[in-house]
Amino acid sequence: MAKTALITGVTGQDGSYLSEFLLDKGYEVHGIIRRSSVDYRERIAHLEGTPHFHLHYADMSDSMSLVKLVGKVQPDEIYNLAAQSHVQVSFDSPEFTADVDAVGVLRVLEAVRTNHLEKTCRIYQASTSELYGKVEEVPQSETTPFHPYSPYAVAKLYGYWIIKEYREAYNMFCCSGILFNHESERRGETFVTRKITLAAARIAQGKQDCLYLGNLDSLRDWGYAKDYVECMWLILQHETPEDFVIATGVQHTVREFATLAFRHAGIELRWEGEGVEERGIVVESQKSNVKSGDVVVRVSPDFYRPTDVVNLLGDPSKARRELGWNPQKTSFEELVELMVKHDMQKVRNQHVNLAEYLEKGIVK
Ligand code: NAP
Ligand code: GDD
């Protein structure tokens, strides 16, 4: 019998890759979508209409919708990926973030209990390396103490603990994947990696002059999202419900990411100055519209956070040992290259589309 999975956050980066992964495994996949004034479901558009992929309206802030949906779908596995996932935005919308990212997890757990599925339904919770926040040790593992450092992280900490509580109190198979940053061609465009790869592509093609960033010294353990969704599934196939750190075990600064991304876009950078005065300057360029000496990266305090997490490095030993997962399937260098390649093409196509529209008189 094919298994049935319910994915919250199906329209997001991870939800889209996980849907593809589970469909490939023969699952019946159900996803939760929210009503919005524009139907913006680019990441899953290619799956819509396929026979084993189903979408339902519900919301993490609406318990009734979750209870009804879990009752209707009767999932074997729930992947709770839905969240207000942007750390900086959580400082502007802390209450919404808490409602969705903290209480939302409780709503999912209670929807399972209300439908008497607690003995059969396994639940994956999208926990995060942000829990380590103002880090108390490097690298971070399953035993490192938490020190959340943003409203987002505090909300996610509740999610982590309520999952653990329901596991112990009601013997439910529910677990957290403590995932470090993972990126891809489908990454949201305001997260730092995607913001950089898109800007590098636009600057290389003469469609943007300068990229403004915040803290360039911040260290992250960046992996490839497509590799990480496999772990979500492996965690739920494990014999016992346990929490796992998922990371590559390699870290780089935001500055290093930018240097490499611009290099793949044909622009060699050097860095000058410090703090808000730091600038990324072109040393050499294969692009006719960018010349040596041009300043293409500047720092703007608008992108500084009231408290910033600056030293994330995961220890994936447990996942490697117990799940047989390979943390270095896609290297940092490959990740940056594939993202830039994709965005060079995307920016090129946008130009073609605009030219077509102009020709047809659709855009004046
Ligand atoms: P993402 O691209 O921002 O996707 C978030 C998803 O949550 C979207 O589908 C969004 O729907 C949905 N959502 C937000 N609020 C909702 C609500 N009130 N009701 C229903 N759905 C709602 O995030 P991601 O990068 O795929 O990350 C997936 C999960 O992993 C998140 O929980 C995130 O916090 C966590 N995480 C991510 C990383 C990472 O590096 N990517 C690392 C650790 C943990 P709309 O499309 O309608 O907005
Ligand atoms: N977004 C952004 N924009 N971040 C910047 C910028 C900028 O212009 N300039 C520097 N940064 C720094 C941030 O201060 C942070 O230290 C780092 O780059 C990474 O920022 P993001 O890409 O926004 O990701 P994040 O680490 O805060 O959060 C992501 O990863 C978490 C896992 O650790 C999100 O996906 C979270 O949902 C996830 O839990």
Short mmCIF file of N, CA, C and O in Angstrom, two decimals, residues 35 63 76 99 155 191 198 232 236 291 319 325:
data_model
loop_
_atom_site.label_atom_id
_atom_site.label_comp_id
_atom_site.label_asym_id
_atom_site.label_seq_id
_atom_site.Cartn_x
_atom_site.Cartn_y
_atom_site.Cartn_z
N ARG A 35 -4.69 30.77 0.96
CA ARG A 35 -5.31 31.66 -0.01
C ARG A 35 -4.48 32.95 -0.10
O ARG A 35 -4.04 33.48 0.93
N SER A 63 -6.75 26.20 13.75
CA SER A 63 -6.77 24.80 14.22
C SER A 63 -7.83 23.97 13.54
O SER A 63 -7.58 22.81 13.20
N ASP A 76 -0.01 8.93 7.00
CA ASP A 76 0.93 8.07 7.72
C ASP A 76 2.09 8.91 8.24
O ASP A 76 2.72 8.56 9.23
N ASP A 99 2.90 32.68 16.53
CA ASP A 99 1.65 31.96 16.28
C ASP A 99 1.86 30.80 15.30
O ASP A 99 1.43 29.68 15.55
N ALA A 155 10.51 31.10 18.89
CA ALA A 155 9.30 30.38 18.47
C ALA A 155 9.64 28.94 18.09
O ALA A 155 8.95 28.00 18.46
N PHE A 191 16.77 35.71 1.19
CA PHE A 191 17.81 35.08 2.01
C PHE A 191 19.15 35.41 1.36
O PHE A 191 19.24 35.58 0.13
N LEU A 198 21.42 36.17 -7.36
CA LEU A 198 20.58 36.93 -8.31
C LEU A 198 21.24 38.27 -8.64
O LEU A 198 21.27 38.69 -9.81
N MET A 232 14.92 14.31 5.92
CA MET A 232 13.61 14.44 6.61
C MET A 232 12.91 13.08 6.55
O MET A 232 12.35 12.61 7.53
N LEU A 236 12.08 9.93 9.60
CA LEU A 236 10.79 9.27 9.89
C LEU A 236 10.81 7.76 9.62
O LEU A 236 9.92 7.03 10.06
N LYS A 291 33.60 47.09 -15.11
CA LYS A 291 35.04 47.28 -15.33
C LYS A 291 35.82 47.33 -14.03
O LYS A 291 35.25 47.57 -12.95
N ALA A 319 23.79 11.76 12.07
CA ALA A 319 23.01 11.49 10.84
C ALA A 319 23.78 10.58 9.91
O ALA A 319 23.22 9.67 9.28
N TRP A 325 23.45 8.89 5.99
CA TRP A 325 23.33 10.06 5.10
C TRP A 325 24.71 10.67 4.82
O TRP A 325 25.54 10.75 5.71
#
